[in-house]
Amino acid sequence: MTARRGFFSLHKCLRHLLACILVIAWVGDSIAEGGAHDPLEGFNRAMFSVNEAVDGYAVKPVAQVYDRIVPLPAKVGVGNFFGNAGDLWIGINSALQGKFSDAGSDIGRLLINSTVGILGLFDVASELGLDKHDEDFGQTLAVWGVADGVYLFFPVIGPRTVRDTFGWALDSYSDPLRAVVSVPVRNSLLATRIVDVRAGLLPADKVVDEGALDKYSYIRGAYLQRRRNQVFDGRPPRLDD
Amino acid sequence: MFLKHFAFVFSFFVVVAAQAQEAPDVLIQQVTDEVLEIIRKDKDIQGGNAQKVIDLVEKKVLPHFNFSHMTALALGKEWRKASPQQQQQLTQEFKTLLVRTYSNALTGYKNQKVVYKPFKMAAGETDVLVRTEVLQPGSKPVQLDYSLEKLDAGWKVYDVVVAGISLVTNYRDQFAQEVRSGGIDGLVASISTKNKSLEATVAKADKK
């Protein structure tokens, strides 16, 4: 029932998106010439400190408790479940980037893990040799030639370039969890996913806290390098200096 | 008796020479396997003994790294403007920082498995990328790549790239920031301050 309405607004959303892409491409190019990725640094740093506080008081402690008390097989199951829910959208993005054999494998993963893997709790497909891919709409935009644009730091969701902000908007729109009708169930699933993702980042915390001279710059650099690596599927061309 | 000693010393030289000539992918695999094997057996390190893991890294890993190249890469264009003495100080401080930070990451090592990607190298190549992947139950594999260059002393690592993030060039913005505000000496001083505060926390943690 919601699917049809969803489809129509998706269509409209795509038209708006196309217009936006043209704007970002233009903004992105004019900024890339300046060589500075972060003209809004003052604003971003303020948002960054807000996030540090929210994370330190709320998200991180919950993730730490989750990490400590939930046994490993259960954590693996949770990670697999959300991973499986994401494979359809990953497959669509593989296809949009022209990687059709990857797309086939992504859909194959979804079919195998949803059935044999009991609703995605077990990642049987990886053991059969169908590797999980890492795609999202921000990467698709990049492959289509959209430049990064300005670096932004958002409260709650963290760093995104302008391009990846639009990518993220569409990723969230197509999120299968949105299709869950019961609001309490949906909210619990969303919260669990946030905790699962945050728990996965716990080992990196120590490295950043100890290694960074300036945590804000360190995270900005890491975000931009990691995104570039994802866009090129782990084999980015070398930047000469 | 003399002959026995001679044979021993001779075989030692053969081993050293062989190591220096080792292909870069073989070198990475040997060092990784050796270090992980030690950690797997060492309850102190698994318990978070920072000093012990730093000693291990200094003994087994550091001889295969070229820190002055790493520091030059992190500093970018400013490197050539620095005096030899500044270059040396900076290299020393940066080395201490990297060793402390990433040795600590090793204490979290549990049940991970390292997979070595197929490696091909043209004859006479002196700058290569060795690709590996760290597998851990329940999370996505983490890409872990090493850039190596061939020097007279053998292959040396000059960059480590984790999930696409270069541990070296990720310092570039921060280094530039420090140099803008306090010059090369200011940069050396702020890394040194950071190192001292880390040292204090390590000492405190080990006492517990």
Short mmCIF file of C-alpha atoms in Angstrom, two decimals:
data_model
loop_
_atom_site.label_atom_id
_atom_site.label_comp_id
_atom_site.label_asym_id
_atom_site.label_seq_id
_atom_site.Cartn_x
_atom_site.Cartn_y
_atom_site.Cartn_z
CA MET A 1 0.00 0.00 0.00
CA THR A 2 2.73 2.36 0.88
CA ALA A 3 4.82 0.93 -1.91
CA ARG A 4 2.85 2.63 -4.67
CA ARG A 5 2.88 6.03 -3.02
CA GLY A 6 6.56 5.44 -2.33
CA PHE A 7 7.22 4.77 -5.98
CA PHE A 8 5.54 7.93 -7.18
CA SER A 9 7.34 10.16 -4.77
CA LEU A 10 10.54 8.32 -5.62
CA HIS A 11 10.01 9.38 -9.20
CA LYS A 12 9.52 12.98 -8.15
CA CYS A 13 12.46 12.74 -5.81
CA LEU A 14 14.67 11.53 -8.66
CA ARG A 15 13.72 14.57 -10.77
CA HIS A 16 14.62 16.91 -7.94
CA LEU A 17 17.76 14.97 -7.38
CA LEU A 18 18.84 15.38 -10.98
CA ALA A 19 18.51 19.14 -10.68
CA CYS A 20 20.48 19.04 -7.45
CA ILE A 21 23.25 16.97 -9.02
CA LEU A 22 23.82 19.64 -11.62
CA VAL A 23 24.11 22.25 -8.89
CA ILE A 24 26.47 20.14 -6.77
CA ALA A 25 28.61 19.32 -9.76
CA TRP A 26 29.01 23.03 -10.42
CA VAL A 27 29.66 23.96 -6.80
CA GLY A 28 31.96 20.96 -6.41
CA ASP A 29 34.06 21.91 -9.41
CA SER A 30 34.45 25.53 -8.44
CA ILE A 31 35.58 24.51 -4.97
CA ALA A 32 37.91 21.76 -6.09
CA GLU A 33 39.83 24.43 -8.03
CA GLY A 34 40.55 26.25 -4.78
CA GLY A 35 41.95 23.01 -3.41
CA ALA A 36 40.22 23.56 -0.07
CA HIS A 37 37.67 20.94 0.86
CA ASP A 38 36.51 22.63 4.01
CA PRO A 39 35.48 26.28 3.58
CA LEU A 40 32.86 25.89 6.33
CA GLU A 41 35.41 24.76 8.89
CA GLY A 42 34.17 27.08 11.66
CA PHE A 43 30.61 25.81 11.45
CA ASN A 44 31.80 22.23 11.04
CA ARG A 45 34.00 22.38 14.11
CA ALA A 46 31.07 23.64 16.18
CA MET A 47 28.91 20.74 14.98
CA PHE A 48 31.81 18.39 15.63
CA SER A 49 31.95 19.38 19.30
CA VAL A 50 28.19 18.93 19.60
CA ASN A 51 28.59 15.44 18.20
CA GLU A 52 31.49 14.61 20.46
CA ALA A 53 29.30 15.46 23.43
CA VAL A 54 26.30 13.46 22.19
CA ASP A 55 28.53 10.51 21.40
CA GLY A 56 30.40 10.65 24.70
CA TYR A 57 27.28 10.88 26.85
CA ALA A 58 24.80 8.73 24.95
CA VAL A 59 25.82 6.69 21.91
CA LYS A 60 29.27 5.45 22.88
CA PRO A 61 28.36 4.23 26.39
CA VAL A 62 25.43 2.24 24.97
CA ALA A 63 27.66 0.76 22.27
CA GLN A 64 30.25 -0.19 24.90
CA VAL A 65 27.66 -1.98 27.01
CA TYR A 66 26.32 -3.75 23.91
CA ASP A 67 29.84 -4.78 22.95
CA ARG A 68 30.56 -6.12 26.42
CA ILE A 69 27.39 -8.05 27.24
CA VAL A 70 26.17 -9.41 23.89
CA PRO A 71 27.91 -12.70 22.98
CA LEU A 72 29.85 -12.76 19.72
CA PRO A 73 27.51 -15.10 17.76
CA ALA A 74 24.59 -12.76 18.54
CA LYS A 75 26.58 -9.72 17.45
CA VAL A 76 27.53 -11.49 14.24
CA GLY A 77 23.85 -12.32 13.63
CA VAL A 78 22.80 -8.70 14.15
CA GLY A 79 25.52 -7.44 11.79
CA ASN A 80 24.53 -10.03 9.18
CA PHE A 81 20.84 -9.18 9.46
CA PHE A 82 21.36 -5.48 8.72
CA GLY A 83 23.95 -6.35 6.11
CA ASN A 84 21.45 -8.56 4.32
CA ALA A 85 18.76 -5.89 4.47
CA GLY A 86 21.18 -3.58 2.67
CA ASP A 87 22.13 -5.94 -0.16
CA LEU A 88 19.22 -5.04 -2.47
CA TRP A 89 20.18 -1.36 -2.49
CA ILE A 90 23.84 -2.32 -2.89
CA GLY A 91 22.86 -4.41 -5.91
CA ILE A 92 20.89 -1.53 -7.43
CA ASN A 93 23.86 0.77 -6.99
CA SER A 94 26.23 -1.79 -8.50
CA ALA A 95 23.93 -1.89 -11.53
CA LEU A 96 23.68 1.91 -11.71
CA GLN A 97 27.48 2.00 -11.83
CA GLY A 98 27.51 -0.52 -14.67
CA LYS A 99 28.90 -3.36 -12.57
CA PHE A 100 26.30 -5.91 -13.62
CA SER A 101 28.06 -9.05 -12.47
CA ASP A 102 28.49 -7.48 -9.02
CA ALA A 103 24.80 -6.58 -9.08
CA GLY A 104 23.89 -10.18 -9.92
CA SER A 105 26.03 -11.41 -7.07
CA ASP A 106 24.44 -8.89 -4.65
CA ILE A 107 20.94 -10.05 -5.56
CA GLY A 108 22.10 -13.68 -5.31
CA ARG A 109 23.39 -12.91 -1.81
CA LEU A 110 20.04 -11.41 -0.84
CA LEU A 111 18.12 -14.47 -2.09
CA ILE A 112 20.44 -17.01 -0.47
CA ASN A 113 20.86 -15.25 2.87
CA SER A 114 17.17 -14.38 3.23
CA THR A 115 16.21 -18.04 2.80
CA VAL A 116 19.02 -20.47 3.62
CA GLY A 117 20.56 -17.86 5.91
CA ILE A 118 17.30 -17.55 7.91
CA LEU A 119 16.24 -13.93 7.27
CA GLY A 120 19.84 -12.86 6.88
CA LEU A 121 21.06 -13.92 10.32
CA PHE A 122 23.70 -16.14 8.72
CA ASP A 123 25.89 -14.97 5.87
CA VAL A 124 25.85 -18.23 3.93
CA ALA A 125 26.49 -16.45 0.61
CA SER A 126 29.96 -15.23 1.64
CA GLU A 127 30.91 -18.79 2.45
CA LEU A 128 29.72 -19.81 -1.01
CA GLY A 129 32.10 -17.24 -2.47
CA LEU A 130 29.67 -14.39 -3.17
CA ASP A 131 31.60 -11.52 -1.61
CA LYS A 132 29.77 -8.62 -0.04
CA HIS A 133 30.21 -5.33 -1.85
CA ASP A 134 30.25 -1.84 -0.45
CA GLU A 135 28.09 0.51 -2.50
CA ASP A 136 25.77 3.43 -1.85
CA PHE A 137 24.21 6.21 -3.89
CA GLY A 138 26.97 8.69 -3.02
CA GLN A 139 29.44 6.35 -4.71
CA THR A 140 27.12 6.00 -7.69
CA LEU A 141 27.01 9.80 -8.05
CA ALA A 142 30.82 9.84 -7.88
CA VAL A 143 31.06 7.23 -10.63
CA TRP A 144 28.69 9.36 -12.71
CA GLY A 145 31.18 12.19 -12.39
CA VAL A 146 29.76 14.28 -9.54
CA ALA A 147 32.57 15.92 -7.55
CA ASP A 148 32.74 15.75 -3.76
CA GLY A 149 31.71 19.32 -3.10
CA VAL A 150 32.14 20.98 0.25
CA TYR A 151 32.88 18.92 3.36
CA LEU A 152 30.14 19.18 5.98
CA PHE A 153 29.89 17.94 9.52
CA PHE A 154 26.32 17.22 10.59
CA PRO A 155 25.05 16.72 14.10
CA VAL A 156 24.19 13.05 14.72
CA ILE A 157 25.04 11.67 11.26
CA GLY A 158 28.58 13.06 11.19
CA PRO A 159 30.75 13.86 8.17
CA ARG A 160 29.38 14.00 4.61
CA THR A 161 30.46 15.88 1.53
CA VAL A 162 27.66 17.69 -0.32
CA ARG A 163 27.56 14.86 -2.85
CA ASP A 164 27.42 12.22 -0.15
CA THR A 165 24.69 14.16 1.65
CA PHE A 166 22.45 13.75 -1.38
CA GLY A 167 23.57 10.15 -1.69
CA TRP A 168 22.74 9.57 1.95
CA ALA A 169 19.30 11.15 1.54
CA LEU A 170 18.42 8.65 -1.19
CA ASP A 171 20.05 5.79 0.72
CA SER A 172 17.83 6.58 3.70
CA TYR A 173 14.78 6.95 1.50
CA SER A 174 15.32 3.47 0.06
CA ASP A 175 16.14 1.98 3.45
CA PRO A 176 14.21 -1.30 3.79
CA LEU A 177 13.66 -0.61 7.49
CA ARG A 178 11.29 2.20 6.44
CA ALA A 179 8.98 -0.47 5.11
CA VAL A 180 8.47 -1.89 8.59
CA VAL A 181 4.90 -0.87 9.43
CA SER A 182 4.97 -1.14 13.21
CA VAL A 183 6.54 2.04 14.55
CA PRO A 184 7.97 0.55 17.79
CA VAL A 185 9.53 -2.33 15.86
CA ARG A 186 10.93 0.04 13.26
CA ASN A 187 12.41 2.35 15.86
CA SER A 188 13.95 -0.53 17.79
CA LEU A 189 15.54 -1.83 14.59
CA LEU A 190 16.90 1.62 13.71
CA ALA A 191 18.33 2.06 17.21
CA THR A 192 19.90 -1.41 17.19
CA ARG A 193 21.51 -0.67 13.85
CA ILE A 194 23.04 2.56 15.17
CA VAL A 195 24.42 0.74 18.20
CA ASP A 196 25.76 -2.09 16.02
CA VAL A 197 27.55 0.35 13.70
CA ARG A 198 28.93 2.39 16.60
CA ALA A 199 30.16 -0.74 18.40
CA GLY A 200 32.07 -1.68 15.24
CA LEU A 201 33.92 1.64 15.45
CA LEU A 202 35.02 1.25 19.07
CA PRO A 203 38.49 -0.14 18.26
CA ALA A 204 39.15 2.87 16.02
CA ASP A 205 38.37 5.31 18.85
CA LYS A 206 41.56 4.61 20.70
CA VAL A 207 43.71 5.06 17.62
CA VAL A 208 42.07 8.41 16.83
CA ASP A 209 42.25 9.64 20.42
CA GLU A 210 45.91 8.73 20.76
CA GLY A 211 47.17 9.35 17.26
CA ALA A 212 45.52 12.63 16.32
CA LEU A 213 47.10 16.01 16.92
CA ASP A 214 43.75 17.52 16.00
CA LYS A 215 40.86 15.07 16.10
CA TYR A 216 38.66 17.14 13.79
CA SER A 217 41.28 17.23 11.00
CA TYR A 218 42.16 13.60 11.51
CA ILE A 219 38.55 12.51 11.05
CA ARG A 220 38.05 14.80 8.06
CA GLY A 221 41.12 13.36 6.33
CA ALA A 222 40.10 9.81 7.16
CA TYR A 223 36.55 10.34 5.88
CA LEU A 224 37.68 11.82 2.57
CA GLN A 225 40.32 9.14 1.96
CA ARG A 226 37.97 6.33 2.86
CA ARG A 227 35.24 7.60 0.55
CA ARG A 228 37.70 7.92 -2.31
CA ASN A 229 38.79 4.34 -1.66
CA GLN A 230 35.16 3.14 -1.69
CA VAL A 231 34.38 4.96 -4.94
CA PHE A 232 37.31 3.16 -6.60
CA ASP A 233 36.37 -0.17 -4.96
CA GLY A 234 39.55 -0.39 -2.94
CA ARG A 235 41.94 0.49 -5.75
CA PRO A 236 42.17 4.28 -5.95
CA PRO A 237 44.67 5.69 -8.42
CA ARG A 238 47.73 7.09 -6.76
CA LEU A 239 47.78 10.79 -5.91
CA ASP A 240 51.16 12.18 -6.87
CA ASP A 241 52.72 14.84 -4.78
CA MET B 1 85.59 -26.27 16.82
CA PHE B 2 86.64 -23.28 14.79
CA LEU B 3 84.98 -24.77 11.77
CA LYS B 4 81.72 -25.17 13.67
CA HIS B 5 81.73 -21.51 14.66
CA PHE B 6 82.59 -20.49 11.19
CA ALA B 7 79.74 -22.53 9.80
CA PHE B 8 77.36 -20.91 12.25
CA VAL B 9 78.47 -17.37 11.44
CA PHE B 10 78.41 -18.12 7.75
CA SER B 11 74.87 -19.50 7.86
CA PHE B 12 73.83 -16.40 9.81
CA PHE B 13 75.09 -14.17 7.01
CA VAL B 14 73.30 -16.23 4.43
CA VAL B 15 70.04 -15.82 6.35
CA VAL B 16 70.51 -12.04 6.69
CA ALA B 17 71.36 -11.67 3.02
CA ALA B 18 68.36 -13.78 2.04
CA GLN B 19 66.06 -11.60 4.13
CA ALA B 20 67.30 -8.43 2.48
CA GLN B 21 66.62 -9.90 -0.95
CA GLU B 22 63.22 -11.23 0.03
CA ALA B 23 60.33 -10.32 -2.22
CA PRO B 24 58.20 -7.58 -0.60
CA ASP B 25 55.06 -9.71 -0.30
CA VAL B 26 57.02 -12.51 1.35
CA LEU B 27 58.56 -10.03 3.77
CA ILE B 28 55.16 -8.65 4.81
CA GLN B 29 53.78 -12.13 5.28
CA GLN B 30 56.74 -13.32 7.35
CA VAL B 31 56.75 -10.32 9.66
CA THR B 32 52.97 -10.35 10.08
CA ASP B 33 52.82 -14.06 10.83
CA GLU B 34 55.70 -13.86 13.25
CA VAL B 35 54.31 -10.89 15.20
CA LEU B 36 50.77 -12.30 15.37
CA GLU B 37 52.11 -15.65 16.55
CA ILE B 38 53.93 -13.94 19.40
CA ILE B 39 50.84 -11.93 20.38
CA ARG B 40 48.66 -15.01 20.25
CA LYS B 41 50.88 -16.69 22.83
CA ASP B 42 51.45 -13.68 25.06
CA LYS B 43 48.83 -13.21 27.76
CA ASP B 44 50.42 -9.92 28.94
CA ILE B 45 49.96 -8.30 25.54
CA GLN B 46 46.39 -9.56 25.23
CA GLY B 47 45.79 -8.10 28.68
CA GLY B 48 46.81 -4.70 27.34
CA ASN B 49 50.44 -4.41 28.45
CA ALA B 50 51.40 -1.45 26.27
CA GLN B 51 55.12 -1.41 27.00
CA LYS B 52 55.53 -5.05 26.07
CA VAL B 53 53.81 -4.63 22.72
CA ILE B 54 55.85 -1.51 21.97
CA ASP B 55 59.04 -3.49 22.62
CA LEU B 56 57.82 -6.22 20.29
CA VAL B 57 57.05 -3.71 17.52
CA GLU B 58 60.41 -1.99 17.95
CA LYS B 59 62.26 -5.26 17.67
CA LYS B 60 60.34 -7.04 14.92
CA VAL B 61 58.52 -4.41 12.87
CA LEU B 62 60.50 -1.16 12.92
CA PRO B 63 63.60 -2.51 11.13
CA HIS B 64 61.39 -2.88 8.05
CA PHE B 65 60.10 0.70 8.07
CA ASN B 66 61.60 3.82 6.53
CA PHE B 67 60.49 6.55 8.91
CA SER B 68 62.23 9.48 7.28
CA HIS B 69 60.33 8.76 4.06
CA MET B 70 57.10 8.47 6.05
CA THR B 71 57.71 11.79 7.75
CA ALA B 72 58.59 13.49 4.47
CA LEU B 73 55.35 12.19 3.01
CA ALA B 74 53.30 13.43 5.96
CA LEU B 75 54.86 16.88 5.81
CA GLY B 76 54.67 17.35 2.04
CA LYS B 77 56.42 20.32 0.46
CA GLU B 78 57.67 21.75 3.76
CA TRP B 79 60.03 18.80 4.19
CA ARG B 80 62.61 20.21 1.83
CA LYS B 81 62.57 23.56 3.61
CA ALA B 82 63.38 21.94 6.95
CA SER B 83 67.00 21.75 8.10
CA PRO B 84 68.57 18.28 8.41
CA GLN B 85 68.40 18.64 12.16
CA GLN B 86 64.70 19.54 12.10
CA GLN B 87 64.06 16.62 9.75
CA GLN B 88 65.75 14.29 12.17
CA GLN B 89 63.88 15.60 15.23
CA LEU B 90 60.57 15.47 13.45
CA THR B 91 61.21 11.92 12.21
CA GLN B 92 62.05 10.81 15.74
CA GLU B 93 58.90 12.32 17.29
CA PHE B 94 56.60 11.12 14.52
CA LYS B 95 58.04 7.63 14.81
CA THR B 96 57.34 7.58 18.55
CA LEU B 97 53.77 8.76 17.96
CA LEU B 98 53.03 6.15 15.27
CA VAL B 99 54.58 3.32 17.24
CA ARG B 100 52.62 4.16 20.39
CA THR B 101 49.33 4.59 18.60
CA TYR B 102 49.42 1.52 16.45
CA SER B 103 51.11 -0.78 18.92
CA ASN B 104 48.11 -0.19 21.08
CA ALA B 105 45.85 -1.34 18.27
CA LEU B 106 47.68 -4.69 18.37
CA THR B 107 46.68 -5.33 21.98
CA GLY B 108 43.10 -5.57 20.69
CA TYR B 109 44.10 -8.44 18.43
CA LYS B 110 41.70 -11.33 18.89
CA ASN B 111 40.89 -14.14 16.46
CA GLN B 112 41.50 -11.99 13.41
CA LYS B 113 42.93 -13.64 10.33
CA VAL B 114 45.14 -11.97 7.76
CA VAL B 115 44.66 -12.91 4.12
CA TYR B 116 47.38 -12.06 1.59
CA LYS B 117 46.13 -10.90 -1.79
CA PRO B 118 47.82 -12.19 -4.95
CA PHE B 119 50.92 -10.13 -5.67
CA LYS B 120 52.61 -9.53 -8.99
CA MET B 121 55.67 -7.42 -9.58
CA ALA B 122 57.51 -6.50 -12.75
CA ALA B 123 61.24 -7.21 -12.76
CA GLY B 124 63.29 -4.26 -11.53
CA GLU B 125 60.38 -2.52 -9.83
CA THR B 126 61.41 -0.52 -6.75
CA ASP B 127 58.07 0.79 -5.46
CA VAL B 128 55.20 -1.63 -4.82
CA LEU B 129 51.91 -2.07 -2.99
CA VAL B 130 51.34 -5.29 -1.03
CA ARG B 131 47.67 -5.88 -0.34
CA THR B 132 46.24 -7.81 2.58
CA GLU B 133 42.88 -8.12 4.27
CA VAL B 134 42.04 -8.60 7.93
CA LEU B 135 39.06 -10.88 8.51
CA GLN B 136 37.18 -10.85 11.77
CA PRO B 137 33.98 -12.66 12.67
CA GLY B 138 30.92 -10.43 12.49
CA SER B 139 32.42 -7.45 10.71
CA LYS B 140 33.37 -6.51 7.20
CA PRO B 141 36.91 -7.45 6.12
CA VAL B 142 39.33 -4.56 6.58
CA GLN B 143 41.67 -3.75 3.73
CA LEU B 144 45.28 -3.36 4.93
CA ASP B 145 47.86 -2.35 2.33
CA TYR B 146 51.57 -1.61 2.58
CA SER B 147 53.61 0.61 0.26
CA LEU B 148 57.21 -0.54 0.03
CA GLU B 149 60.30 0.79 -1.67
CA LYS B 150 63.52 -1.00 -2.48
CA LEU B 151 66.58 0.43 -0.79
CA ASP B 152 70.13 -0.94 -0.49
CA ALA B 153 69.15 -2.40 2.86
CA GLY B 154 66.21 -4.27 1.34
CA TRP B 155 62.50 -3.53 1.03
CA LYS B 156 61.19 -0.91 3.46
CA VAL B 157 57.60 0.05 4.23
CA TYR B 158 56.89 3.77 3.82
CA ASP B 159 53.10 3.82 4.12
CA VAL B 160 50.37 1.71 5.69
CA VAL B 161 46.84 2.09 4.36
CA VAL B 162 43.90 0.89 6.48
CA ALA B 163 40.49 0.75 4.74
CA GLY B 164 41.82 3.22 2.21
CA ILE B 165 43.10 5.62 4.86
CA SER B 166 46.82 6.27 4.72
CA LEU B 167 48.21 6.46 8.24
CA VAL B 168 50.86 8.79 6.87
CA THR B 169 49.15 11.22 4.53
CA ASN B 170 46.22 11.51 6.93
CA TYR B 171 48.59 13.65 9.02
CA ARG B 172 49.16 16.10 6.21
CA ASP B 173 46.42 18.59 7.15
CA GLN B 174 47.36 18.49 10.82
CA PHE B 175 51.05 18.97 10.08
CA ALA B 176 50.32 21.87 7.74
CA GLN B 177 48.13 23.46 10.42
CA GLU B 178 50.92 23.24 13.00
CA VAL B 179 53.56 24.50 10.60
CA ARG B 180 51.39 27.49 9.69
CA SER B 181 51.05 28.51 13.31
CA GLY B 182 54.46 27.61 14.76
CA GLY B 183 56.82 26.55 11.96
CA ILE B 184 58.59 23.20 11.84
CA ASP B 185 59.83 23.66 15.41
CA GLY B 186 56.26 24.27 16.57
CA LEU B 187 55.21 21.03 14.89
CA VAL B 188 58.04 19.10 16.55
CA ALA B 189 57.06 20.59 19.91
CA SER B 190 53.39 19.68 19.61
CA ILE B 191 54.06 16.06 18.60
CA SER B 192 56.53 15.85 21.47
CA THR B 193 53.89 17.14 23.91
CA LYS B 194 51.43 14.58 22.59
CA ASN B 195 54.00 11.80 23.02
CA LYS B 196 54.73 12.82 26.59
CA SER B 197 51.06 12.77 27.55
CA LEU B 198 50.68 9.32 25.96
CA GLU B 199 53.72 8.10 27.81
CA ALA B 200 52.18 9.27 31.07
CA THR B 201 48.96 7.33 30.40
CA VAL B 202 50.90 4.20 29.43
CA ALA B 203 52.92 4.39 32.65
CA LYS B 204 49.75 4.86 34.68
CA ALA B 205 47.98 1.95 32.98
CA ASP B 206 50.93 -0.41 33.49
CA LYS B 207 51.11 0.40 37.17
CA LYS B 208 47.53 -0.68 37.73
#
